[in-house]
Coordinates of C-alpha atoms and ligand atoms in Angstrom, one line a residue:
X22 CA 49.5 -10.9 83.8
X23 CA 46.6 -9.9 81.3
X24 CA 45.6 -12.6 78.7
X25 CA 43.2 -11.6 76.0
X26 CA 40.1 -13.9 75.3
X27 CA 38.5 -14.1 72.4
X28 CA 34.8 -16.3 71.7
X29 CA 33.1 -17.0 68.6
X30 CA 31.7 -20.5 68.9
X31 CA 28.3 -19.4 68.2
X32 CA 26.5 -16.3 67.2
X33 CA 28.7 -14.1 69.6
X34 CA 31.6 -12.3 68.9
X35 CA 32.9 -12.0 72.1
X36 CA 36.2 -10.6 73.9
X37 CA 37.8 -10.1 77.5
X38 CA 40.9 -8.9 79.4
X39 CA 41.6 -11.2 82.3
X40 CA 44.2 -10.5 85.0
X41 CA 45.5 -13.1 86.6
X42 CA 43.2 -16.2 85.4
X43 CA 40.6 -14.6 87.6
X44 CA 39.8 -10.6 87.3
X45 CA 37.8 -10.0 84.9
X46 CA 39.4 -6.2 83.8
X47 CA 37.0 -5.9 80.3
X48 CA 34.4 -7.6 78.5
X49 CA 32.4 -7.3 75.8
X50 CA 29.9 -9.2 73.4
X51 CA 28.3 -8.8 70.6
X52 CA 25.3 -11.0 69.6
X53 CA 23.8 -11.6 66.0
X54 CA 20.5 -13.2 67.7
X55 CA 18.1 -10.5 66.2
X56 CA 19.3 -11.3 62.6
X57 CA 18.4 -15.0 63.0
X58 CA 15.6 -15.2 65.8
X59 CA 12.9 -15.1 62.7
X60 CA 14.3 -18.7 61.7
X61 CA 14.0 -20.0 64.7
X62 CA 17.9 -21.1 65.5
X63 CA 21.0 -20.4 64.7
X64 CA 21.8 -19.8 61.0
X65 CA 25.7 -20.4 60.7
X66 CA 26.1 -18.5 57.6
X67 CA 24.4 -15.1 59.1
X68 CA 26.6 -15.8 62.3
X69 CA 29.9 -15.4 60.4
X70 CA 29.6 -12.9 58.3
X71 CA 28.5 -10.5 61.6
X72 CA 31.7 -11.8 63.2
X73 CA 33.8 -10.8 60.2
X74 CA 32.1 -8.0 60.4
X75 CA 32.5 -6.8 64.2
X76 CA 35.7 -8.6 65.8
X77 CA 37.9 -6.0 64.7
X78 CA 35.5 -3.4 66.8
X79 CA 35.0 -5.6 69.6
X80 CA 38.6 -6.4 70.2
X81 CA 39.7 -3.1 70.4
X82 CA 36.3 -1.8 72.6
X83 CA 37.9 -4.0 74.9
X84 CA 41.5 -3.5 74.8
X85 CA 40.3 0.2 75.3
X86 CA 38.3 -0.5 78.0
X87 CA 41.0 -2.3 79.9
X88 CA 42.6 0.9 79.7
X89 CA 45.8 -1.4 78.3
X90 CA 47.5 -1.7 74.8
X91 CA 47.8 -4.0 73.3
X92 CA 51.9 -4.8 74.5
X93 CA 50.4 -4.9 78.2
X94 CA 49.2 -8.5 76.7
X95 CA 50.8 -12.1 77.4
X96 CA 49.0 -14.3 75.6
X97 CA 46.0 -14.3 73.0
X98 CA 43.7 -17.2 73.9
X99 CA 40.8 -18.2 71.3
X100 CA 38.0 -21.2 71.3
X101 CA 39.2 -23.5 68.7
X102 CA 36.4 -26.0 69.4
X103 CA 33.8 -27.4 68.5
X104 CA 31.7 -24.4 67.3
X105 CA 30.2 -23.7 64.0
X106 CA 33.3 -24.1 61.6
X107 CA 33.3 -20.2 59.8
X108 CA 32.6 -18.6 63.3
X109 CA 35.8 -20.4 64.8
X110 CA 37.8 -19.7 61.8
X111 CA 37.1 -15.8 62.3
X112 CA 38.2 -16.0 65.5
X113 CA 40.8 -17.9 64.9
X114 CA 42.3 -16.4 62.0
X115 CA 41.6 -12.9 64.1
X116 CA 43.4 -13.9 67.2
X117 CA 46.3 -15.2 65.2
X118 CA 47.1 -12.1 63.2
X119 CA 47.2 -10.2 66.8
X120 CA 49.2 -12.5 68.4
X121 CA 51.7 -11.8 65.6
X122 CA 51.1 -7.9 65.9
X123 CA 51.7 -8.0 69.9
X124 CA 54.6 -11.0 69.6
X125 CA 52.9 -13.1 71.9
X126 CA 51.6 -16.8 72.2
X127 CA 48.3 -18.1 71.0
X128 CA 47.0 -20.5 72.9
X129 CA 43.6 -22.3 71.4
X130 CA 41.3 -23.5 74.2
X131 CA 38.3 -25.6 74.1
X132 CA 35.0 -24.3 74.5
X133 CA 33.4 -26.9 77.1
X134 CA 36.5 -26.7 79.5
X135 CA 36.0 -22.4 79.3
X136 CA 32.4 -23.6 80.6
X137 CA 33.8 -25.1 83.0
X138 CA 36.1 -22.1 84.2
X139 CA 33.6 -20.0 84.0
X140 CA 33.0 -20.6 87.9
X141 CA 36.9 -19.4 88.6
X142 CA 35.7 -16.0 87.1
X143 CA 35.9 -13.0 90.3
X144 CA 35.2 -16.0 92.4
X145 CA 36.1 -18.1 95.8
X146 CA 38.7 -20.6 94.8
X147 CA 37.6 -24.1 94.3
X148 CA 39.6 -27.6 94.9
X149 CA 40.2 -30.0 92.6
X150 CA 39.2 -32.6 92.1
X151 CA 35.8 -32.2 91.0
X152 CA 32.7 -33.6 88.5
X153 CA 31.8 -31.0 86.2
X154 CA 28.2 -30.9 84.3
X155 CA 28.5 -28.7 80.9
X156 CA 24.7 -28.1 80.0
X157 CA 24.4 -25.5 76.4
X158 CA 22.6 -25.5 73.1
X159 CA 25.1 -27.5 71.7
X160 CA 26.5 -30.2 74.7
X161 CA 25.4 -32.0 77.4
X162 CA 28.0 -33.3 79.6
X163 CA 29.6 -34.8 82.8
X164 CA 33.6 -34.4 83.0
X165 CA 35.9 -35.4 85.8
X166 CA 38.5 -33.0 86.3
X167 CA 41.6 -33.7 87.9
X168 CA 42.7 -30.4 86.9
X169 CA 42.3 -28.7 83.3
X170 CA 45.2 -30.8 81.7
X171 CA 43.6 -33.7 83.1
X172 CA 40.4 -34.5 82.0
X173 CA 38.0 -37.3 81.3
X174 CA 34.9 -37.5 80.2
X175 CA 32.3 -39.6 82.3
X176 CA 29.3 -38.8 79.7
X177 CA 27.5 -36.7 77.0
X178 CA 24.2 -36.8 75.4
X179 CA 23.6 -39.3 72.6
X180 CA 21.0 -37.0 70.5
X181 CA 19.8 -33.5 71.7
X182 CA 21.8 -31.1 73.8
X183 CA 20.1 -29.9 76.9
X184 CA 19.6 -26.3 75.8
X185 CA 18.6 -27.4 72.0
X186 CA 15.7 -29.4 74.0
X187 CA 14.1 -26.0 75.9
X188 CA 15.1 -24.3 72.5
X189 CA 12.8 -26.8 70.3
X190 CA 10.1 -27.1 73.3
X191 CA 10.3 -23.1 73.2
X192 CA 9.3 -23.7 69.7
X193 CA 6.7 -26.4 70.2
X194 CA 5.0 -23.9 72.8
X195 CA 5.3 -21.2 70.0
X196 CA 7.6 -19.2 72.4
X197 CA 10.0 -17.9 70.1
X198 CA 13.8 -18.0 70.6
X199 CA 16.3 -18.6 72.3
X200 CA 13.7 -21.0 74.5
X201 CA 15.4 -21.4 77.4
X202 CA 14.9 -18.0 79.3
X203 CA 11.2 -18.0 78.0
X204 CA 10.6 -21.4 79.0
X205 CA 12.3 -20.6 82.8
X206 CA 9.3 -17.4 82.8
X207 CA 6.3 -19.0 82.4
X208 CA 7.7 -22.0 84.4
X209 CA 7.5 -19.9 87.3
X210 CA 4.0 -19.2 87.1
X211 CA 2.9 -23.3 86.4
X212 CA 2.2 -26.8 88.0
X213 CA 5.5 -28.5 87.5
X214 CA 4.0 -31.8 88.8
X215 CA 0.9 -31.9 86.4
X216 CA 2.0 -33.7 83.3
X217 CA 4.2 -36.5 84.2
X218 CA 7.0 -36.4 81.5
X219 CA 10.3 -38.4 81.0
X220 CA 13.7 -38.5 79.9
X221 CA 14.9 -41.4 77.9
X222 CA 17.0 -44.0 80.1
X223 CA 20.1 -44.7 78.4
X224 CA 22.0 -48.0 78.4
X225 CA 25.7 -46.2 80.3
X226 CA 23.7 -44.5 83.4
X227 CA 25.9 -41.1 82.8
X228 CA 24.9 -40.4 79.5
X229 CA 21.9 -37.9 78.4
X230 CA 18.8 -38.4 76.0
X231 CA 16.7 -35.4 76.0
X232 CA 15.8 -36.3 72.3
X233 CA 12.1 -38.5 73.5
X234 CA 11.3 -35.4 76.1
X235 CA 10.6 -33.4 73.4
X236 CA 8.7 -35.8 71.1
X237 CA 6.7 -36.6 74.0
X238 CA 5.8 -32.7 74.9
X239 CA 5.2 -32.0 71.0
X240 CA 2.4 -35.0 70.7
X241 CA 1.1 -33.7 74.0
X242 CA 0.5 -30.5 72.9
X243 CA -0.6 -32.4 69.3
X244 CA -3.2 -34.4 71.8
X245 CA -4.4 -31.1 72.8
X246 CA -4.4 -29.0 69.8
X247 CA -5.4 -31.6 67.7
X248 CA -3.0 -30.2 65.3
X249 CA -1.2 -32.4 62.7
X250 CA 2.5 -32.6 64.2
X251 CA 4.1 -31.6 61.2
X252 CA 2.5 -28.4 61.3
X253 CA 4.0 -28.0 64.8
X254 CA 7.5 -28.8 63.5
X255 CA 6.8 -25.7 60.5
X256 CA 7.0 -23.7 63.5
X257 CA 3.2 -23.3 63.5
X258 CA 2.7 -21.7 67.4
X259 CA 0.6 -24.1 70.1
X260 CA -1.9 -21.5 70.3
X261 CA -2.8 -23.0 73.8
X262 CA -4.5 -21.7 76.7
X263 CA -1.6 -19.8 78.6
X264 CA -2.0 -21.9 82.0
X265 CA -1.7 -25.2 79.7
X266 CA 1.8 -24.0 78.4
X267 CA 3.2 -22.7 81.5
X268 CA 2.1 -26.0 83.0
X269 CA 3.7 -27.5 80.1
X270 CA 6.9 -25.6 80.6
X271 CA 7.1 -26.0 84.3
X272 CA 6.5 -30.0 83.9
X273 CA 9.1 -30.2 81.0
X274 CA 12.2 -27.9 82.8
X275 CA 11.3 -29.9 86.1
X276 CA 12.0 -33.1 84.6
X277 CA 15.3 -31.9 82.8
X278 CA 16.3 -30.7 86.2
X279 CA 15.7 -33.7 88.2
X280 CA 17.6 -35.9 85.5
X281 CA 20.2 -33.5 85.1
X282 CA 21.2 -33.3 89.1
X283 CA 20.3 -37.2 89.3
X284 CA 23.2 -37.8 86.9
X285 CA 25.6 -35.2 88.5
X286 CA 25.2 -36.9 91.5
X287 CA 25.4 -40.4 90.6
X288 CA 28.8 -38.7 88.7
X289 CA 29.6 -37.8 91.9
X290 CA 29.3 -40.8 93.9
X291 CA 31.1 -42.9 91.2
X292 CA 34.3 -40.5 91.2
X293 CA 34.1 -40.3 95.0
X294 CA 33.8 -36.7 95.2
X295 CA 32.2 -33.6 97.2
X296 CA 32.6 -30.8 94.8
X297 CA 30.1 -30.6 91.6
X298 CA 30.7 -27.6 88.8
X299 CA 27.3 -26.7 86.4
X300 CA 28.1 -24.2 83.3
X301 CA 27.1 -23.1 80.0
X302 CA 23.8 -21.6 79.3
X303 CA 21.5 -23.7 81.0
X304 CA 23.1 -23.0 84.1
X305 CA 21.8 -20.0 83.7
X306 CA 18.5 -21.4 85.1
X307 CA 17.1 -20.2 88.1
X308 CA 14.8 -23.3 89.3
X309 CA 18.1 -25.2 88.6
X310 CA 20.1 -23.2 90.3
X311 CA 18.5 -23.6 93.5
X312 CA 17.3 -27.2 93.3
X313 CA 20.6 -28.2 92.6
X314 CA 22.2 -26.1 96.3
X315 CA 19.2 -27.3 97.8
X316 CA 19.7 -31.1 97.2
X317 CA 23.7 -30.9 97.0
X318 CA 23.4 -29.1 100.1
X319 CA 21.1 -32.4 101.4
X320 CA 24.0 -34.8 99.8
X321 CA 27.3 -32.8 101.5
X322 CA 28.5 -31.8 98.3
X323 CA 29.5 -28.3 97.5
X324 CA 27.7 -26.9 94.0
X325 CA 29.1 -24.0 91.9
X326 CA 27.7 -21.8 89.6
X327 CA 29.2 -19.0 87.6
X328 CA 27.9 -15.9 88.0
X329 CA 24.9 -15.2 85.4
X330 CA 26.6 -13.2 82.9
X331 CA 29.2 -16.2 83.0
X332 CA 26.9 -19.0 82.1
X333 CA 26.3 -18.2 78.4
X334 CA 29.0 -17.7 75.8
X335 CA 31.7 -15.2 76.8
X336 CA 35.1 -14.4 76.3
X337 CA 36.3 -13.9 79.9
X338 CA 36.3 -17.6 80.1
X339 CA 38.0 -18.3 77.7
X340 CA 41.2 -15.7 78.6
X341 CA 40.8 -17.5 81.8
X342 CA 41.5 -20.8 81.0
X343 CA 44.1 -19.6 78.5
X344 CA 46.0 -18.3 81.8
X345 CA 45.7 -21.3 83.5
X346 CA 46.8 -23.4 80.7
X347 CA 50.0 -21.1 79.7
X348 CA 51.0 -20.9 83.5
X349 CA 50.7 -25.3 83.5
X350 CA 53.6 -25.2 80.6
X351 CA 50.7 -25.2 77.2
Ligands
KG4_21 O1 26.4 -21.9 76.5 P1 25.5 -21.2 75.5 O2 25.5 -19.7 75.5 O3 25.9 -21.6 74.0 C1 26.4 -22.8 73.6 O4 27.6 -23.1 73.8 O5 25.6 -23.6 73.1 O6 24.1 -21.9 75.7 C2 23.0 -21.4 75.0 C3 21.8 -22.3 75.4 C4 20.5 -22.1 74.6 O7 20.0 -23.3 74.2 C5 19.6 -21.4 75.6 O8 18.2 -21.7 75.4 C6 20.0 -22.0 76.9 O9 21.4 -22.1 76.8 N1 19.7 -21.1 78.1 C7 18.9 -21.5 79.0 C8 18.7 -20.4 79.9 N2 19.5 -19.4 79.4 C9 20.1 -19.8 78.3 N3 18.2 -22.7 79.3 C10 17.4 -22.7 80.4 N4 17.2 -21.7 81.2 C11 17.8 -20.5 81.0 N5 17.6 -19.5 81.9
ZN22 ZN1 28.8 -22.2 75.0

């Protein structure tokens, strides 16, 4: 059964043909990133009016790719939430009008539980039930997940998502974006123990603060600049020595790291269970990656990742989830 996806949470206009919940048959994505890197972030505004612009051409890329038509499909599935409002309601409004041309169901997913399937995608099959830890530039958070009609959140960050922090300490560093690849680069290359940073504890043990992190690394870097912060915020690069910022960098993803896999694991232990789930962007993250298989490994729990071209925003995940959903009586 083919179930077409279609992603536009963000800046990406994204689509996919999944067979089966778990083939990936066609996918495609187009990205607006160059038109808004100069400002440093997202600009919602630019990021809708490229996906007005481009969904019609994606779609049917990928359609054509499948080497399907569009009656081959069963079901449209499209992220419904959360995103940035006038990028969902393109996709949205998109995915509707072909689920009327085709005669088929629309089925609106959410965008944290795609991150979630994103490990089913051309993978080994994985048990439920399991802790899941969603890590992107919008949401930090641990789910339990009994299976994807069942799920309850355990915790979520209370300011800063995990990726917004590497995007901001990207910008502190004068990096550019999105931070979080450039920030994993020079990591490799510094002394992650040399500056001893911190995340904020928070008062329910599975919730995230990642907001103090990145104060702390910005008057760091003020302490060595000896610049004024707020000309640090205006986006006014570090200018430091390039072994102080990829010690920086190392120190900072290290510590986001550590708290991030001493929280999965604590999720772990609380639900009783030997099966952990990382997605979204950050997962992306090499150092993670394999500090988190290392450790689990250690623990006797079995860690999943997607595969890499999974981990950021994509369509394929989305159609995937819409397949399971449909097939569980949505
Ligand atoms: O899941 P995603 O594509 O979009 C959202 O749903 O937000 O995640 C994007 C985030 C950005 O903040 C980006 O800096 C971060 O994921 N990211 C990474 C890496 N690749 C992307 N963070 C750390 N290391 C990476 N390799
Ligand atoms: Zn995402």
């Amino acid at each position: 059964m083919y179930v077409l996806g279609i992603e536009t949470s963000c800046d990406e206009t994204a689509s996919a043909v999944v067979k089966d919940g778990r083939e990936v048959i066609s996918d495609t994505i187009s990205s607006s990133l160059e038109f808004h890197q100069k400002y440093g972030g997202i600009v919602p505004e630019i990021a809708f009016r490229r996906q007005l612009e481009t969904i019609a051409q994606v779609v049917d890329c990928t359609v054509k790719e499948a080497g399907i038509k569009l009656r081959d499909i069963a079901v449209v599935a499209v992220t419904e939430q959360p995103g940035l409002l006038g990028s969902l309601v393109v996709g949205l409004s998109f995915a509707k009008g072909i689920s009327m041309a085709a005669q088929v169901p629309l089925l609106g997913v959410n965008h944290l539980q795609s991150h979630i399937y994103s490990v089913f995608l051309n993978q080994q099959k994985i048990n439920f039930p399991f802790v899941a830890l969603v890590v992107s530039g919008g949401h930090s958070s641990l789910f339990y997940i009994e299976d994807f009609r069942e799920i309850r959140l355990l915790g979520e960050t209370l300011d800063d998502a995990c990726g917004e922090a590497f995007d901001k300490v990207a910008q502190i560093l004068g990096l550019g974006y999105p931070g979080g690849p450039l920030i994993e680069r020079l990591a490799q290359e510094g002394d992650a123990g040399k500056i001893k940073f911190a995340c904020s504890r928070t008062k329910k043990p599975l919730d995230f603060s990642f907001s103090g992190i990145k104060t702390a690394v910005l008057y760091y870097v003020r302490q060595l600049t000896g610049s004024p912060v707020n000309r640090l915020k205006n986006r006014q690069t570090a200018k430091l020595p390039n072994r102080q910022t990829r010690d920086i960098a190392a120190s900072f993803q290290e510590t986001i790291i550590d708290t991030l896999l001493e929280k999965s694991l604590l999720a772990c232990k609380v639900k009783k269970t030997k099966a952990l789930v990382v997605g979204g962007g950050v997962s992306a993250n090499n150092r993670l990656r394999q500090k988190f298989l290392e450790v689990t490994t250690e623990e006797g729990i079995s860690c999943f990742f997607p595969e890499k071209k999974f981990c950021t925003d994509n369509a394929a995940m989305v159609a995937g989830l819409g397949y399971w959903l449909f097939k569980g009586g949505r």
